[in-house]
Amino acid sequence: MNKNQYVLTTRFVIYDNSEIIRIIHEENGDWQFLGYEEDLKESDAVIVSLGEMIDFDNSLNIVDSLPVGKQAVRTNKQSPWYIYDII
């Protein structure tokens, strides 16, 4: 895992402490870390490093085992992660 790789998240996660409930590991190797918010706009996007995200929330260590083309989803921070294909 390259902790210096950039990831896409939202201002709600970074600045408003919205819980991360969905991690997407895209086919091209990019990452997205998303909270509860829907109908996001481009202006809501924040780019940080993978290492910063893991430091921000240590329950994100699942990224070590999340293959390309998969997503991890949970109900809230205390819930277990479930792995699915990206739809």
Short mmCIF file of N, CA and C in Angstrom, two decimals:
data_model
loop_
_atom_site.label_atom_id
_atom_site.label_comp_id
_atom_site.label_asym_id
_atom_site.label_seq_id
_atom_site.Cartn_x
_atom_site.Cartn_y
_atom_site.Cartn_z
N MET A 1 0.85 -1.17 0.00
CA MET A 1 0.00 0.00 0.00
C MET A 1 0.90 1.24 0.00
N ASN A 2 0.61 2.13 -0.91
CA ASN A 2 1.35 3.38 -1.02
C ASN A 2 0.62 4.47 -0.23
N LYS A 3 1.10 4.78 0.95
CA LYS A 3 0.42 5.76 1.80
C LYS A 3 0.51 7.18 1.25
N ASN A 4 1.37 7.41 0.25
CA ASN A 4 1.48 8.72 -0.36
C ASN A 4 0.52 8.91 -1.53
N GLN A 5 -0.16 7.84 -1.93
CA GLN A 5 -1.11 7.93 -3.03
C GLN A 5 -2.24 8.88 -2.66
N TYR A 6 -2.67 9.68 -3.62
CA TYR A 6 -3.77 10.59 -3.33
C TYR A 6 -5.09 9.83 -3.32
N VAL A 7 -6.03 10.32 -2.54
CA VAL A 7 -7.39 9.77 -2.49
C VAL A 7 -8.38 10.92 -2.54
N LEU A 8 -9.56 10.61 -3.01
CA LEU A 8 -10.63 11.59 -3.08
C LEU A 8 -11.58 11.36 -1.91
N THR A 9 -11.87 12.42 -1.20
CA THR A 9 -12.86 12.37 -0.13
C THR A 9 -13.69 13.65 -0.23
N THR A 10 -14.40 13.98 0.82
CA THR A 10 -15.26 15.17 0.76
C THR A 10 -14.94 16.13 1.90
N ARG A 11 -15.38 17.35 1.72
CA ARG A 11 -15.21 18.34 2.79
C ARG A 11 -16.01 17.95 4.01
N PHE A 12 -17.10 17.19 3.82
CA PHE A 12 -17.92 16.75 4.95
C PHE A 12 -17.14 15.78 5.83
N VAL A 13 -16.37 14.90 5.22
CA VAL A 13 -15.55 13.95 5.97
C VAL A 13 -14.42 14.69 6.68
N ILE A 14 -13.71 15.52 5.96
CA ILE A 14 -12.52 16.18 6.51
C ILE A 14 -12.85 17.28 7.51
N TYR A 15 -13.81 18.13 7.19
CA TYR A 15 -14.06 19.31 8.02
C TYR A 15 -15.25 19.17 8.98
N ASP A 16 -16.20 18.30 8.63
CA ASP A 16 -17.40 18.15 9.47
C ASP A 16 -17.44 16.82 10.21
N ASN A 17 -16.38 16.01 10.08
CA ASN A 17 -16.27 14.70 10.74
C ASN A 17 -17.40 13.74 10.38
N SER A 18 -17.88 13.81 9.15
CA SER A 18 -18.85 12.83 8.68
C SER A 18 -18.18 11.46 8.66
N GLU A 19 -18.84 10.45 9.16
CA GLU A 19 -18.26 9.10 9.20
C GLU A 19 -18.08 8.56 7.79
N ILE A 20 -16.96 7.90 7.57
CA ILE A 20 -16.72 7.25 6.28
C ILE A 20 -17.46 5.93 6.28
N ILE A 21 -18.39 5.78 5.35
CA ILE A 21 -19.20 4.56 5.29
C ILE A 21 -19.02 3.81 3.96
N ARG A 22 -18.23 4.39 3.07
CA ARG A 22 -18.01 3.72 1.78
C ARG A 22 -16.61 4.03 1.28
N ILE A 23 -15.88 2.98 0.94
CA ILE A 23 -14.55 3.11 0.34
C ILE A 23 -14.64 2.45 -1.03
N ILE A 24 -14.20 3.15 -2.04
CA ILE A 24 -14.20 2.61 -3.39
C ILE A 24 -12.75 2.53 -3.87
N HIS A 25 -12.35 1.34 -4.35
CA HIS A 25 -11.04 1.16 -4.96
C HIS A 25 -11.29 0.93 -6.45
N GLU A 26 -11.21 2.00 -7.20
CA GLU A 26 -11.61 2.00 -8.60
C GLU A 26 -10.70 1.11 -9.46
N GLU A 27 -11.23 0.72 -10.61
CA GLU A 27 -10.50 -0.14 -11.56
C GLU A 27 -9.15 0.45 -11.95
N ASN A 28 -9.06 1.77 -11.99
CA ASN A 28 -7.79 2.42 -12.36
C ASN A 28 -6.84 2.59 -11.18
N GLY A 29 -7.23 2.08 -9.99
CA GLY A 29 -6.39 2.15 -8.80
C GLY A 29 -6.66 3.34 -7.90
N ASP A 30 -7.50 4.27 -8.35
CA ASP A 30 -7.85 5.42 -7.52
C ASP A 30 -8.74 5.00 -6.35
N TRP A 31 -8.76 5.84 -5.32
CA TRP A 31 -9.54 5.60 -4.11
C TRP A 31 -10.53 6.72 -3.87
N GLN A 32 -11.70 6.37 -3.30
CA GLN A 32 -12.67 7.35 -2.82
C GLN A 32 -13.09 6.94 -1.41
N PHE A 33 -13.19 7.91 -0.52
CA PHE A 33 -13.65 7.69 0.85
C PHE A 33 -14.84 8.61 1.07
N LEU A 34 -16.03 8.03 1.22
CA LEU A 34 -17.26 8.81 1.22
C LEU A 34 -18.05 8.63 2.52
N GLY A 35 -18.77 9.68 2.89
CA GLY A 35 -19.64 9.66 4.06
C GLY A 35 -21.08 9.46 3.66
N TYR A 36 -21.99 9.91 4.51
CA TYR A 36 -23.43 9.74 4.31
C TYR A 36 -24.00 10.66 3.23
N GLU A 37 -23.31 11.72 2.91
CA GLU A 37 -23.85 12.75 2.02
C GLU A 37 -24.09 12.20 0.61
N GLU A 38 -25.17 12.68 0.01
CA GLU A 38 -25.50 12.32 -1.36
C GLU A 38 -25.53 13.58 -2.20
N ASP A 39 -25.66 13.43 -3.49
CA ASP A 39 -25.72 14.56 -4.42
C ASP A 39 -24.54 15.51 -4.24
N LEU A 40 -23.35 14.93 -4.20
CA LEU A 40 -22.15 15.73 -4.01
C LEU A 40 -21.83 16.53 -5.26
N LYS A 41 -21.22 17.67 -5.06
CA LYS A 41 -20.78 18.53 -6.14
C LYS A 41 -19.26 18.46 -6.23
N GLU A 42 -18.73 18.85 -7.36
CA GLU A 42 -17.28 18.87 -7.54
C GLU A 42 -16.61 19.73 -6.47
N SER A 43 -17.28 20.80 -6.06
CA SER A 43 -16.72 21.70 -5.04
C SER A 43 -16.66 21.06 -3.66
N ASP A 44 -17.32 19.92 -3.46
CA ASP A 44 -17.27 19.21 -2.18
C ASP A 44 -16.03 18.31 -2.06
N ALA A 45 -15.31 18.11 -3.16
CA ALA A 45 -14.18 17.18 -3.20
C ALA A 45 -12.97 17.75 -2.47
N VAL A 46 -12.26 16.85 -1.78
CA VAL A 46 -11.00 17.16 -1.12
C VAL A 46 -10.04 16.03 -1.45
N ILE A 47 -8.80 16.38 -1.79
CA ILE A 47 -7.79 15.38 -2.10
C ILE A 47 -6.76 15.38 -0.98
N VAL A 48 -6.53 14.20 -0.43
CA VAL A 48 -5.53 14.00 0.62
C VAL A 48 -4.77 12.71 0.31
N SER A 49 -3.79 12.37 1.11
CA SER A 49 -3.05 11.13 0.90
C SER A 49 -3.75 9.96 1.60
N LEU A 50 -3.48 8.77 1.12
CA LEU A 50 -4.02 7.57 1.74
C LEU A 50 -3.58 7.47 3.19
N GLY A 51 -2.33 7.80 3.46
CA GLY A 51 -1.83 7.78 4.83
C GLY A 51 -2.57 8.74 5.74
N GLU A 52 -2.90 9.93 5.24
CA GLU A 52 -3.67 10.89 6.03
C GLU A 52 -5.05 10.34 6.37
N MET A 53 -5.68 9.65 5.41
CA MET A 53 -7.01 9.08 5.67
C MET A 53 -6.93 8.02 6.75
N ILE A 54 -5.94 7.16 6.69
CA ILE A 54 -5.81 6.10 7.70
C ILE A 54 -5.50 6.70 9.07
N ASP A 55 -4.67 7.73 9.11
CA ASP A 55 -4.40 8.43 10.37
C ASP A 55 -5.66 9.10 10.91
N PHE A 56 -6.48 9.61 10.00
CA PHE A 56 -7.72 10.30 10.35
C PHE A 56 -8.72 9.34 10.99
N ASP A 57 -8.75 8.09 10.48
CA ASP A 57 -9.70 7.08 10.97
C ASP A 57 -9.04 5.72 10.83
N ASN A 58 -8.53 5.18 11.94
CA ASN A 58 -7.78 3.92 11.87
C ASN A 58 -8.65 2.71 11.52
N SER A 59 -9.97 2.85 11.50
CA SER A 59 -10.81 1.74 11.05
C SER A 59 -10.74 1.56 9.54
N LEU A 60 -10.02 2.45 8.87
CA LEU A 60 -9.88 2.37 7.42
C LEU A 60 -8.75 1.43 6.99
N ASN A 61 -8.14 0.74 7.94
CA ASN A 61 -7.07 -0.19 7.59
C ASN A 61 -7.52 -1.30 6.66
N ILE A 62 -8.82 -1.41 6.43
CA ILE A 62 -9.34 -2.39 5.49
C ILE A 62 -8.76 -2.19 4.09
N VAL A 63 -8.25 -1.01 3.80
CA VAL A 63 -7.72 -0.74 2.47
C VAL A 63 -6.60 -1.70 2.10
N ASP A 64 -5.91 -2.24 3.09
CA ASP A 64 -4.85 -3.22 2.82
C ASP A 64 -5.38 -4.44 2.08
N SER A 65 -6.63 -4.78 2.31
CA SER A 65 -7.19 -6.01 1.72
C SER A 65 -8.32 -5.74 0.73
N LEU A 66 -8.51 -4.49 0.31
CA LEU A 66 -9.59 -4.17 -0.61
C LEU A 66 -9.04 -4.16 -2.05
N PRO A 67 -9.40 -5.18 -2.83
CA PRO A 67 -8.86 -5.27 -4.20
C PRO A 67 -9.40 -4.17 -5.11
N VAL A 68 -8.67 -3.95 -6.17
CA VAL A 68 -9.12 -3.03 -7.22
C VAL A 68 -10.46 -3.54 -7.76
N GLY A 69 -11.38 -2.61 -8.02
CA GLY A 69 -12.69 -2.99 -8.55
C GLY A 69 -13.71 -3.36 -7.49
N LYS A 70 -13.36 -3.15 -6.22
CA LYS A 70 -14.26 -3.48 -5.11
C LYS A 70 -14.56 -2.24 -4.29
N GLN A 71 -15.60 -2.32 -3.50
CA GLN A 71 -15.95 -1.28 -2.55
C GLN A 71 -16.25 -1.92 -1.20
N ALA A 72 -15.97 -1.18 -0.15
CA ALA A 72 -16.29 -1.60 1.21
C ALA A 72 -17.36 -0.65 1.73
N VAL A 73 -18.40 -1.22 2.32
CA VAL A 73 -19.54 -0.43 2.79
C VAL A 73 -19.87 -0.85 4.22
N ARG A 74 -20.26 0.13 5.04
CA ARG A 74 -20.71 -0.15 6.40
C ARG A 74 -21.82 0.84 6.75
N THR A 75 -22.55 0.54 7.80
CA THR A 75 -23.65 1.40 8.22
C THR A 75 -23.16 2.61 8.99
N ASN A 76 -22.18 2.39 9.87
CA ASN A 76 -21.58 3.48 10.66
C ASN A 76 -20.19 3.05 11.10
N LYS A 77 -19.50 3.89 11.83
CA LYS A 77 -18.11 3.62 12.20
C LYS A 77 -17.95 2.38 13.08
N GLN A 78 -18.97 2.03 13.82
CA GLN A 78 -18.90 0.86 14.70
C GLN A 78 -19.28 -0.44 13.98
N SER A 79 -19.82 -0.35 12.79
CA SER A 79 -20.30 -1.52 12.04
C SER A 79 -19.16 -2.18 11.28
N PRO A 80 -19.29 -3.47 10.98
CA PRO A 80 -18.27 -4.15 10.17
C PRO A 80 -18.36 -3.70 8.71
N TRP A 81 -17.26 -3.86 8.01
CA TRP A 81 -17.20 -3.58 6.58
C TRP A 81 -17.70 -4.78 5.79
N TYR A 82 -18.40 -4.53 4.71
CA TYR A 82 -18.84 -5.55 3.76
C TYR A 82 -18.28 -5.20 2.40
N ILE A 83 -17.76 -6.19 1.71
CA ILE A 83 -17.10 -5.98 0.43
C ILE A 83 -18.04 -6.36 -0.72
N TYR A 84 -18.11 -5.48 -1.72
CA TYR A 84 -18.97 -5.70 -2.89
C TYR A 84 -18.23 -5.29 -4.15
N ASP A 85 -18.71 -5.78 -5.28
CA ASP A 85 -18.22 -5.27 -6.56
C ASP A 85 -18.69 -3.83 -6.72
N ILE A 86 -17.92 -3.04 -7.45
CA ILE A 86 -18.36 -1.68 -7.75
C ILE A 86 -19.48 -1.78 -8.77
N ILE A 87 -20.55 -1.06 -8.51
CA ILE A 87 -21.69 -1.09 -9.41
C ILE A 87 -21.72 0.18 -10.22
#
